Tab-separated table of N, CA, C and O in Angstrom:
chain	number	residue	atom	x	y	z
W	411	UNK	N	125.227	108.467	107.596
W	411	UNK	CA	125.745	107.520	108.561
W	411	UNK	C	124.570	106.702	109.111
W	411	UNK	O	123.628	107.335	109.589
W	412	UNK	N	124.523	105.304	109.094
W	412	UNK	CA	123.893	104.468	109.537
W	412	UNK	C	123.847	103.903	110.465
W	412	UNK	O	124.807	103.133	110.468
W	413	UNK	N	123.057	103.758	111.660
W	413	UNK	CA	123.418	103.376	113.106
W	413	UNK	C	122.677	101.984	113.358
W	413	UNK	O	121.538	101.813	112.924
W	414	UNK	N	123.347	101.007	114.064
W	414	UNK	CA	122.584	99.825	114.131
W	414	UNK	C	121.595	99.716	115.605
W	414	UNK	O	121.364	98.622	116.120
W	415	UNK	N	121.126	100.871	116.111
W	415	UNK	CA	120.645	100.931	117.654
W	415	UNK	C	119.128	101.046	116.774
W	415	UNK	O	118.890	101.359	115.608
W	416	UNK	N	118.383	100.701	117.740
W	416	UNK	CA	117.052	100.631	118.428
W	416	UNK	C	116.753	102.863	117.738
W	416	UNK	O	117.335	103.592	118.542
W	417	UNK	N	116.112	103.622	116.684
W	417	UNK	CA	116.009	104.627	116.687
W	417	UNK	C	115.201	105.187	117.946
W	417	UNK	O	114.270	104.505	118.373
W	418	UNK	N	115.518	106.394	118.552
W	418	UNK	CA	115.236	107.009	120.048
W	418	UNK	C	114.218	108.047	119.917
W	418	UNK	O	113.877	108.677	120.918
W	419	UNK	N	113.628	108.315	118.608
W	419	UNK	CA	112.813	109.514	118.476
W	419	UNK	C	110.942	108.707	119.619
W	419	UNK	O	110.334	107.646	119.755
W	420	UNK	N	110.889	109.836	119.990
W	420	UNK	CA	109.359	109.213	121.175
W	420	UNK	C	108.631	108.683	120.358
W	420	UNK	O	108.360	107.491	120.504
W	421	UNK	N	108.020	109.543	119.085
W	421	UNK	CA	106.808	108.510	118.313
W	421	UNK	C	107.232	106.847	118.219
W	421	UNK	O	106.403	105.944	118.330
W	422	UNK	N	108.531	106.662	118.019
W	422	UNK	CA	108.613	105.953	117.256
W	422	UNK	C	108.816	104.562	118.624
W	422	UNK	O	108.449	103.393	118.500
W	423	UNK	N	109.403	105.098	119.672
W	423	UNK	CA	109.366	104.356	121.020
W	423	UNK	C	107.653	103.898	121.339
W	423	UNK	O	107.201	102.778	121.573
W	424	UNK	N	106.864	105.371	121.233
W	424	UNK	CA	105.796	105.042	121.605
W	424	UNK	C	104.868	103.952	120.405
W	424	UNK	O	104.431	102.933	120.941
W	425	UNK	N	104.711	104.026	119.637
W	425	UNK	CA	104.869	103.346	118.304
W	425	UNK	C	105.250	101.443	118.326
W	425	UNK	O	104.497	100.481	118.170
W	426	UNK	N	106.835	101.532	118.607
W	426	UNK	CA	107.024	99.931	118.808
W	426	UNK	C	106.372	99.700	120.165
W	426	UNK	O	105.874	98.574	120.141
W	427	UNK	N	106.221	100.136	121.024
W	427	UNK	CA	105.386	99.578	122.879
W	427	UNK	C	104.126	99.681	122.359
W	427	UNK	O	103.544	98.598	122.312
W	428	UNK	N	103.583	100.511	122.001
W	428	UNK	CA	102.101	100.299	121.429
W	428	UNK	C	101.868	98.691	120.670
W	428	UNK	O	101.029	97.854	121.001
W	429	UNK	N	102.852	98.590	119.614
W	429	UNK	CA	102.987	97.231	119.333
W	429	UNK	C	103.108	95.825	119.852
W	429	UNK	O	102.483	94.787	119.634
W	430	UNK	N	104.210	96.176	120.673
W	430	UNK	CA	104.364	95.209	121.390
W	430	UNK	C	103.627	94.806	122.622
W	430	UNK	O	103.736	93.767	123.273
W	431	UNK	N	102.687	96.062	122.849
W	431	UNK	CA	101.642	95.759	123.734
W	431	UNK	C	100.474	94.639	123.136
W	431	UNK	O	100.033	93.657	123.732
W	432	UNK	N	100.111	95.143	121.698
W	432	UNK	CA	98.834	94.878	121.247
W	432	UNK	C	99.089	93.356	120.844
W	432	UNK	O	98.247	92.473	121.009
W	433	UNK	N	100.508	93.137	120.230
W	433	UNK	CA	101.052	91.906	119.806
W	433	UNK	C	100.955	90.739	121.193
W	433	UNK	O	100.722	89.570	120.883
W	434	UNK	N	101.131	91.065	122.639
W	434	UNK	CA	101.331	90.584	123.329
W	434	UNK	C	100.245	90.332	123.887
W	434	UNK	O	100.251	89.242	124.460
W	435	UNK	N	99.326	90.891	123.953
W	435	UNK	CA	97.781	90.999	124.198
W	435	UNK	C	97.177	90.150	123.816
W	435	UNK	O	96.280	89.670	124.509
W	436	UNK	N	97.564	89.531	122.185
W	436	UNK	CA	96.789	89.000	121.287
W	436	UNK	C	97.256	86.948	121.580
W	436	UNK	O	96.640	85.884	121.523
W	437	UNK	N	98.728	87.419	121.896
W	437	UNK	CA	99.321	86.016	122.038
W	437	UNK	C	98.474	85.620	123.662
W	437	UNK	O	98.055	84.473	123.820
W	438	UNK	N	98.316	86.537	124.636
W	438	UNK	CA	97.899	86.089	125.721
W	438	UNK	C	96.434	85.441	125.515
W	438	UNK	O	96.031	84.413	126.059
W	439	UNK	N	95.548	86.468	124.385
W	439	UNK	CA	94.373	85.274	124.569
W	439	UNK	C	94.207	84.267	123.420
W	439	UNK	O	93.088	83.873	123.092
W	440	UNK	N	95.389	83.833	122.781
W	440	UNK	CA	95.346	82.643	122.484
W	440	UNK	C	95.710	81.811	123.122
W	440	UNK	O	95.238	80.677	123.209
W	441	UNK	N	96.962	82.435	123.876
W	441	UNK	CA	97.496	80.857	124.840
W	441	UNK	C	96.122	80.898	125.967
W	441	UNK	O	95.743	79.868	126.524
W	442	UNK	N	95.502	82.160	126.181
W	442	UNK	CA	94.127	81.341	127.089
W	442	UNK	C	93.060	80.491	126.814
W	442	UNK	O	92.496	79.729	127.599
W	443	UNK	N	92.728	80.769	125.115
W	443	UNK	CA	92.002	80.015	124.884
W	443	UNK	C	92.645	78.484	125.116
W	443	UNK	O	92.201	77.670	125.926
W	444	UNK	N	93.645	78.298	124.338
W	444	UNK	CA	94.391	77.107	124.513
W	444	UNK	C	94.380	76.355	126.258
W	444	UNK	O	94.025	75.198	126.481
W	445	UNK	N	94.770	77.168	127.132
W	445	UNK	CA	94.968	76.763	128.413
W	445	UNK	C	93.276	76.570	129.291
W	445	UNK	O	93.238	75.894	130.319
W	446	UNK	N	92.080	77.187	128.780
W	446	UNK	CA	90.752	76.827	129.369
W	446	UNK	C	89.996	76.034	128.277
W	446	UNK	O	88.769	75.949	128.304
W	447	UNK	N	90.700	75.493	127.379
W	447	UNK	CA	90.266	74.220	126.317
W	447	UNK	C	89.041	74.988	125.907
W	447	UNK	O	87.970	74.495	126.263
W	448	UNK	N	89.010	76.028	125.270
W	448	UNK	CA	88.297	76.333	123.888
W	448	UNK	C	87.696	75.386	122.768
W	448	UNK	O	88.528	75.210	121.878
W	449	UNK	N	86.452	74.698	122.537
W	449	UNK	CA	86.110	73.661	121.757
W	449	UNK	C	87.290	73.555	120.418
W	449	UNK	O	87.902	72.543	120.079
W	450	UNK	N	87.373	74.897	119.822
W	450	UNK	CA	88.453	75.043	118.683
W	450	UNK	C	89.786	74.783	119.328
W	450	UNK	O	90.357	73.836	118.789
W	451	UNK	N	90.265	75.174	120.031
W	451	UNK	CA	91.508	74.550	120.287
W	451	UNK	C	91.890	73.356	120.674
W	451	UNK	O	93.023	72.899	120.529
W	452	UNK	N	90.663	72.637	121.341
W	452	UNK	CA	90.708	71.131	121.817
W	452	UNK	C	91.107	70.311	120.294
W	452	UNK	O	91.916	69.414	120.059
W	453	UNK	N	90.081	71.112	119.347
W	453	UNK	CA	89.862	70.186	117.836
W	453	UNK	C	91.315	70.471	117.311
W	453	UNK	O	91.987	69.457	117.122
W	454	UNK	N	91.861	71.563	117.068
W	454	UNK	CA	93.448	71.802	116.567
W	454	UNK	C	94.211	70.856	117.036
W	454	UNK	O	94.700	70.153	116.152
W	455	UNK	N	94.543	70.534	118.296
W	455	UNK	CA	95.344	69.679	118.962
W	455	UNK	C	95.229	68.294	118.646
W	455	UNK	O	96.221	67.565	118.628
W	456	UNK	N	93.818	67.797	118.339
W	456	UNK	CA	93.214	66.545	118.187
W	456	UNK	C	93.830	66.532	116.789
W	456	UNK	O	94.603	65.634	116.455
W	457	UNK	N	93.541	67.370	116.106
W	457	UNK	CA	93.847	67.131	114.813
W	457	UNK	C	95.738	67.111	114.372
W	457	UNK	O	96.150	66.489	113.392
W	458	UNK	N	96.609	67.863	115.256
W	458	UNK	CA	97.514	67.848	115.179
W	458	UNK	C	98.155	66.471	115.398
W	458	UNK	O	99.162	66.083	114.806
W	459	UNK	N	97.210	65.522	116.647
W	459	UNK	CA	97.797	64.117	116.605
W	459	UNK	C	98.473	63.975	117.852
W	459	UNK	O	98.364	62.829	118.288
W	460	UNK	N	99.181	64.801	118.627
W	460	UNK	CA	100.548	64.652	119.561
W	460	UNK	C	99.349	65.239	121.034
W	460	UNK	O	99.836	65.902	121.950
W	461	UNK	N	98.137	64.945	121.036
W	461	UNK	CA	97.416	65.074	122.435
W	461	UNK	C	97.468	65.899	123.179
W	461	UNK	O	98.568	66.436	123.310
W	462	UNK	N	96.227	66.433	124.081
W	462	UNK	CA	96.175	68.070	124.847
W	462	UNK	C	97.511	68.044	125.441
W	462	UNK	O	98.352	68.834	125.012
W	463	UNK	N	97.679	67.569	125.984
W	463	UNK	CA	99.500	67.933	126.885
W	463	UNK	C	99.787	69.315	126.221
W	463	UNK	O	99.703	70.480	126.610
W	464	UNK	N	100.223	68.607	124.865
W	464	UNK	CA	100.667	69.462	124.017
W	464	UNK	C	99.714	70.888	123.698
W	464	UNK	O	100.263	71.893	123.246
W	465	UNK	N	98.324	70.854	123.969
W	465	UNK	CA	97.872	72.210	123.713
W	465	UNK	C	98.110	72.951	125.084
W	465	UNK	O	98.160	74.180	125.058
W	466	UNK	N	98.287	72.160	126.498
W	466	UNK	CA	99.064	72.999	127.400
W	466	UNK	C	100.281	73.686	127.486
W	466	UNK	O	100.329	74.895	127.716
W	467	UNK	N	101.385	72.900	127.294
W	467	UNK	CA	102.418	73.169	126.792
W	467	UNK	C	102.703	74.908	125.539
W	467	UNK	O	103.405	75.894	125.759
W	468	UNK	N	101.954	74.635	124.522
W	468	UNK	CA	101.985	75.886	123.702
W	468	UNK	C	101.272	77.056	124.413
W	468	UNK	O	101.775	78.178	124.470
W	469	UNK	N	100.027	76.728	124.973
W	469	UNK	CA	99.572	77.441	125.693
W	469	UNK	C	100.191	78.246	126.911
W	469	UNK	O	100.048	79.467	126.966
W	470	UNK	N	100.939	77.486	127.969
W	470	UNK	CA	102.142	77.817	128.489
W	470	UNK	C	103.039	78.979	128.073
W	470	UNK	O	103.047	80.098	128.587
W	471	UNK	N	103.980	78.433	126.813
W	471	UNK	CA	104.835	79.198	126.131
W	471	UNK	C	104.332	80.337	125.517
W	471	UNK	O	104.855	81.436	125.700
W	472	UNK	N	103.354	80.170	124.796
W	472	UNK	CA	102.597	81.737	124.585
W	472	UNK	C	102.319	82.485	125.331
W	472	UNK	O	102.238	83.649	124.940
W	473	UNK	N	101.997	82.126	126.988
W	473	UNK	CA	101.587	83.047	127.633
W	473	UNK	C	102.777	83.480	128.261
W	473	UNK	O	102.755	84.625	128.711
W	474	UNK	N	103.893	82.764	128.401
W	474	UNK	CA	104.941	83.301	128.819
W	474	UNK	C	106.048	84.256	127.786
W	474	UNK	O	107.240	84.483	127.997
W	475	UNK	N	105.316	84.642	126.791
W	475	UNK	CA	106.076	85.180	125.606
W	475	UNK	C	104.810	86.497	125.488
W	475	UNK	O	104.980	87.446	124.723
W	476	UNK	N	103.753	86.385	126.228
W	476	UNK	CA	103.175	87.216	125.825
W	476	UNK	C	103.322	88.148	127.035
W	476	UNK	O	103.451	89.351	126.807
W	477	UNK	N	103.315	87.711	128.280
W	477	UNK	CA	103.750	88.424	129.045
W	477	UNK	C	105.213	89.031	129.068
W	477	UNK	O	105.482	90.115	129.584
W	478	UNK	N	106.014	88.296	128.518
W	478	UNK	CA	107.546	89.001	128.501
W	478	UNK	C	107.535	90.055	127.254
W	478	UNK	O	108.551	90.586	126.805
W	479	UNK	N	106.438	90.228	126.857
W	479	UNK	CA	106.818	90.927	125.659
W	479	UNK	C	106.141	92.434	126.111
W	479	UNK	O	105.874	93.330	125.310
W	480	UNK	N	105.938	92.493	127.531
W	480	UNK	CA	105.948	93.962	128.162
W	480	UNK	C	106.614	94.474	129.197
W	480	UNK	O	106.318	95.444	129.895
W	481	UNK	N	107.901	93.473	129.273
W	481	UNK	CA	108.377	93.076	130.077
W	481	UNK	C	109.725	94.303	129.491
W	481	UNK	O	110.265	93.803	128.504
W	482	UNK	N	110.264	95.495	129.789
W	482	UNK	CA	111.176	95.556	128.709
W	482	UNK	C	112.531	95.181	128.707
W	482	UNK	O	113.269	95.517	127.781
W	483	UNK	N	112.994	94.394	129.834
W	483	UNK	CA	114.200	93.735	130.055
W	483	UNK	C	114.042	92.333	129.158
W	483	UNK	O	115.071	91.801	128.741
W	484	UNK	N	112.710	91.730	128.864
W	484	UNK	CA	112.424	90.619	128.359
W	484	UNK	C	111.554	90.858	126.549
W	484	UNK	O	111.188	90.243	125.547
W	485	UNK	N	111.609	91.823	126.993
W	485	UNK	CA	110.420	92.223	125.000
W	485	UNK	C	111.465	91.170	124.056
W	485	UNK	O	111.210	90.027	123.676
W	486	UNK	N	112.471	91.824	123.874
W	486	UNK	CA	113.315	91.201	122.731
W	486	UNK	C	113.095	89.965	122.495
W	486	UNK	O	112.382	89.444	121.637
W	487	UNK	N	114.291	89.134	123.978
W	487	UNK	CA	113.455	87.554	124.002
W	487	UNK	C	112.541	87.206	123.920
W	487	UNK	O	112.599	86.147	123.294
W	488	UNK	N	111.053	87.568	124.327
W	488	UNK	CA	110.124	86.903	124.196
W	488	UNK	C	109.639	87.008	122.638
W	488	UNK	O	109.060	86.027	122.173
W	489	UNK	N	109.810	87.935	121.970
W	489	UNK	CA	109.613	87.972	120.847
W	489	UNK	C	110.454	87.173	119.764
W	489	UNK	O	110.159	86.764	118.641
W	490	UNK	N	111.223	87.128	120.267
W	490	UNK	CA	112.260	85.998	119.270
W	490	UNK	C	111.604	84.482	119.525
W	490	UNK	O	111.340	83.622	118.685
W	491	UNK	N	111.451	84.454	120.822
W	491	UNK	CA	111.141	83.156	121.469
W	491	UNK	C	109.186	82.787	120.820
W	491	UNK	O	108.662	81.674	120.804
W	492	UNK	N	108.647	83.871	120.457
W	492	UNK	CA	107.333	83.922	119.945
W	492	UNK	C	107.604	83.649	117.805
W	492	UNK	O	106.980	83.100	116.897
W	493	UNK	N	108.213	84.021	117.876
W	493	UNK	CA	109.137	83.517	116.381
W	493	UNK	C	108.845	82.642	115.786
W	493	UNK	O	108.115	82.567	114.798
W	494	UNK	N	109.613	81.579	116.556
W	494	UNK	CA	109.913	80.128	116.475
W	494	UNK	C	108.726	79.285	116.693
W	494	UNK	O	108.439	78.236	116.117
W	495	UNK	N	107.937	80.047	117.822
W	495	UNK	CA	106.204	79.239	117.991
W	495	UNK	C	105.796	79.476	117.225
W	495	UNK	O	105.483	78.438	116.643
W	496	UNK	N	105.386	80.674	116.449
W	496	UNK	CA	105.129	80.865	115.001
W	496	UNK	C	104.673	80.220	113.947
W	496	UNK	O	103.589	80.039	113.393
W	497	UNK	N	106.406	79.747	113.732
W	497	UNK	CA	106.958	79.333	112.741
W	497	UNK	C	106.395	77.810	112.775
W	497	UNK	O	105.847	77.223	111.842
W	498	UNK	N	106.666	77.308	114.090
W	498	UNK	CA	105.932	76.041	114.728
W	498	UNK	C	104.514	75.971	113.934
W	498	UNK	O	104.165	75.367	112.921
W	499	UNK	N	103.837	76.865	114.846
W	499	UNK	CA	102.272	76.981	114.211
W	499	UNK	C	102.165	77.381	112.973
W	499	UNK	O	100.959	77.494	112.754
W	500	UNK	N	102.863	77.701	111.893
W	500	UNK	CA	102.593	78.247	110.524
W	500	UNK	C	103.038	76.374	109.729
W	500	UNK	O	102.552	75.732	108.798
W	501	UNK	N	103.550	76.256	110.178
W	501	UNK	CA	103.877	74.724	109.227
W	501	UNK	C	103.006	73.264	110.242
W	501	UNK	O	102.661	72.193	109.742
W	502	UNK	N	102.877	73.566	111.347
W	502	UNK	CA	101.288	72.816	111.572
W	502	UNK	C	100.375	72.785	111.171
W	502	UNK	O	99.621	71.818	111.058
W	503	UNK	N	100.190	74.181	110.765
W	503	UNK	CA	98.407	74.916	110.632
W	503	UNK	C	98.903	74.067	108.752
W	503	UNK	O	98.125	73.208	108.337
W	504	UNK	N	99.766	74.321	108.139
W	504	UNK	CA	99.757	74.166	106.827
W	504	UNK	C	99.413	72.234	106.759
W	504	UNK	O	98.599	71.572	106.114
W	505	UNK	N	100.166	71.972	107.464
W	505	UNK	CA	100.214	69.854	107.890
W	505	UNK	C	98.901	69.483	107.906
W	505	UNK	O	98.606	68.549	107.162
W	506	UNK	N	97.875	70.071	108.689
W	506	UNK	CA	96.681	70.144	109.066
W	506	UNK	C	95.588	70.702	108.171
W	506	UNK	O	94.417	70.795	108.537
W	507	UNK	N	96.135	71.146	106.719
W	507	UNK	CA	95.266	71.844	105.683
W	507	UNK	C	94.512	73.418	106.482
W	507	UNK	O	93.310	73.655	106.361
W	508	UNK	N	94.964	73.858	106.852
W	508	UNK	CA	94.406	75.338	107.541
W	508	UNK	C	95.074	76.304	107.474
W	508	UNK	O	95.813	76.842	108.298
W	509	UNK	N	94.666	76.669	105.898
W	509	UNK	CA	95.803	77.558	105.129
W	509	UNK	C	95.400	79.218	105.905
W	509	UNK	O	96.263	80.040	106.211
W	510	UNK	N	94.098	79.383	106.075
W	510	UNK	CA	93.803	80.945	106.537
W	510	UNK	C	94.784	81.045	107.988
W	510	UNK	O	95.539	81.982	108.248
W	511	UNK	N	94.557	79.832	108.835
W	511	UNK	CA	95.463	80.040	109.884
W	511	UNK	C	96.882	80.185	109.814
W	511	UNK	O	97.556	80.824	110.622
W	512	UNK	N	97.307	79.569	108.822
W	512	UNK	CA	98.550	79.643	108.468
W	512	UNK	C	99.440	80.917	108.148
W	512	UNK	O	100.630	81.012	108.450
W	513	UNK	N	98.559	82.053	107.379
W	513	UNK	CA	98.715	82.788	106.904
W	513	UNK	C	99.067	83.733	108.053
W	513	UNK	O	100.039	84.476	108.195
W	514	UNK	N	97.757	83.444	109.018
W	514	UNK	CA	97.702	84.632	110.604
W	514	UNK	C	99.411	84.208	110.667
W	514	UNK	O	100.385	84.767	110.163
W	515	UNK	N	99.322	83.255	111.322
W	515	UNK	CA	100.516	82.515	112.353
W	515	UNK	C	101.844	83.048	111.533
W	515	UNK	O	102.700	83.644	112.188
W	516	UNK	N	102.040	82.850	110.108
W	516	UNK	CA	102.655	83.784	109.694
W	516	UNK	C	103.130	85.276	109.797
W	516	UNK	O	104.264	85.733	109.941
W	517	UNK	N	102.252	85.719	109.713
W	517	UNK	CA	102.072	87.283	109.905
W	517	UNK	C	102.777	87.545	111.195
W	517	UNK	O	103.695	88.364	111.221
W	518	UNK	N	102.392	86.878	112.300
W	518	UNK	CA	102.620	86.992	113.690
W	518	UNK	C	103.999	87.066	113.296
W	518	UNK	O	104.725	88.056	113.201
W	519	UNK	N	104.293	85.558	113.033
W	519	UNK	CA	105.774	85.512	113.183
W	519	UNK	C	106.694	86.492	112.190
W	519	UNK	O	107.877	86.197	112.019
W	520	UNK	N	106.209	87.478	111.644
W	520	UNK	CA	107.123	88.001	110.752
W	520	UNK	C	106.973	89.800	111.712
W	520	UNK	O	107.814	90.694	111.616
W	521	UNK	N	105.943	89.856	112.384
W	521	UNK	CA	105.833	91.170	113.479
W	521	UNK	C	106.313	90.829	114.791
W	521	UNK	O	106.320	91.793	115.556
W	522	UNK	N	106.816	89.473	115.399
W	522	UNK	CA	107.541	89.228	116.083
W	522	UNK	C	108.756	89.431	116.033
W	522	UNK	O	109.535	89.821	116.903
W	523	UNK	N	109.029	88.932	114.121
W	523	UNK	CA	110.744	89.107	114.143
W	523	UNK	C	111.448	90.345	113.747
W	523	UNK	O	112.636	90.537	113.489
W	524	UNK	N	110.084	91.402	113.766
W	524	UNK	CA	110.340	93.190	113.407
W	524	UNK	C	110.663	93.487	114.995
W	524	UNK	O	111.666	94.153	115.248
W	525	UNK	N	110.013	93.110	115.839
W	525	UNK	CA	110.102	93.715	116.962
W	525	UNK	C	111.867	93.107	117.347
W	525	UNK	O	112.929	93.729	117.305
W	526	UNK	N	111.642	91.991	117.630
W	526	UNK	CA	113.327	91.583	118.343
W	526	UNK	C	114.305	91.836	117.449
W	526	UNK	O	115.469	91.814	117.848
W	527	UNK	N	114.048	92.090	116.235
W	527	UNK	CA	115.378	92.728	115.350
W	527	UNK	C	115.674	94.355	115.711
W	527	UNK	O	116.766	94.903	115.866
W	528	UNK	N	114.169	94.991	115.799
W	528	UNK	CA	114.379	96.255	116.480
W	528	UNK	C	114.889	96.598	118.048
W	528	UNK	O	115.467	97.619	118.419
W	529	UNK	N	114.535	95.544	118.775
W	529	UNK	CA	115.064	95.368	120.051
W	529	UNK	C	116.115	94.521	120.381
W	529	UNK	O	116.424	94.122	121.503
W	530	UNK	N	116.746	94.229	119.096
W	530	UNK	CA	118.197	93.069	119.319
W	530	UNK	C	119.254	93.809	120.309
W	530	UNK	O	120.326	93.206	120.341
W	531	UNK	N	119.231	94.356	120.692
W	531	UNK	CA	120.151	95.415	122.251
W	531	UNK	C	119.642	94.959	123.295
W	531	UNK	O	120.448	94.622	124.163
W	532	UNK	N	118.493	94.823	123.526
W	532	UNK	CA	117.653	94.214	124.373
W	532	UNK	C	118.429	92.822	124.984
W	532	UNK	O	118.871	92.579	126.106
W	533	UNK	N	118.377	91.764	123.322
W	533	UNK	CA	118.648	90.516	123.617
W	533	UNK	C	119.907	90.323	123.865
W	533	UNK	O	120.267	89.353	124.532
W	534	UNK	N	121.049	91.504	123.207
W	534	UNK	CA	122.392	91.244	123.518
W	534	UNK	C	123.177	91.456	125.157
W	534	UNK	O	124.248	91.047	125.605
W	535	UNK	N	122.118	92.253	125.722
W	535	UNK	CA	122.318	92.882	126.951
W	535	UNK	C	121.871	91.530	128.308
W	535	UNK	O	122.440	91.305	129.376
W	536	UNK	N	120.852	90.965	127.784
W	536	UNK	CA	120.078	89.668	128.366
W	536	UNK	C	121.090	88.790	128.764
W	536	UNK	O	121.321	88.365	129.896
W	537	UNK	N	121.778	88.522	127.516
W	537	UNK	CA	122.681	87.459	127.270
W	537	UNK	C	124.150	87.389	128.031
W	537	UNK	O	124.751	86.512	128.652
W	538	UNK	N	124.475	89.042	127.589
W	538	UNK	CA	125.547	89.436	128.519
W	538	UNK	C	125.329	89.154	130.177
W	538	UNK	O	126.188	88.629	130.885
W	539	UNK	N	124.063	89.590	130.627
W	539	UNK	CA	124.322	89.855	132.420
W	539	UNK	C	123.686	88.616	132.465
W	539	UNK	O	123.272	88.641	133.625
W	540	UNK	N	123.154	87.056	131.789
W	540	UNK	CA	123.562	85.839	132.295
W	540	UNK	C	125.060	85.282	132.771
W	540	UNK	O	125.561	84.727	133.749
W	541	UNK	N	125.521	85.859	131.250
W	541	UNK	CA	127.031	85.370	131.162
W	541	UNK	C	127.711	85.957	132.600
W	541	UNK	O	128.647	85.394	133.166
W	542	UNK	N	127.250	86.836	132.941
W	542	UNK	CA	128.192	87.406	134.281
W	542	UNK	C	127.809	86.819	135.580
W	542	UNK	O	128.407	87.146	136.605
């Protein structure tokens, strides 16, 4: 019998939070570099074309995805919501010829979308006590 919940054994709790700690950790000091203009991140942005605004802005959203992602009323969402930035940054980084980055930003986004698929209860529960 196959169950579609979140599995409850401790390693495995302690295991995904360990993750989602280290994952969230990692997004926070990129969106810092991004947000105290890091020479490399100034040049990404420049090179992306669409002006710092925009490296605030991502910077922003990462840090607010990196903090919700220890959040455990918020892990799910922020990780879904870290996804899509991702995915963002994996087909920039590629636009921009910066295939090694591409590859990271990838990666991210594919251990982002392990976590909120494992925590999709999380997001269904979110959704519900808006709706109410």
């Amino acid at each position: 019998m196959t169950s579609n919940r979140t599995p409850s054994r401790p390693a495995f709790i302690v295991a995904l939070w360990s993750a989602q700690i280290l994952l969230g950790g990692f997004i926070v000091a990129m969106a810092t570099a991004k947000l105290i203009g890091l020479p490399s991140s100034v040049e990404t942005f420049e090179a992306i074309g669409w002006g710092q605004w925009f490296r605030y802005l991502t910077g922003l959203v990462e840090l607010a995805g990196g903090i919700g992602m220890v959040i455990p009323r918020l892990a799910a969402a922020a990780a879904a919501g870290l996804v899509g930035v991702m995915v963002g940054a994996t087909v920039t980084n590629l636009m921009i010829d910066r295939p090694a980055m591409a590859v990271l930003t990838a990666a991210l986004a594919v251990s982002y979308a392990v976590i909120a698929r494992l925590r999709w209860a999380g997001i269904t529960a979110l959704i519900g006590s808006v709706r109410r």
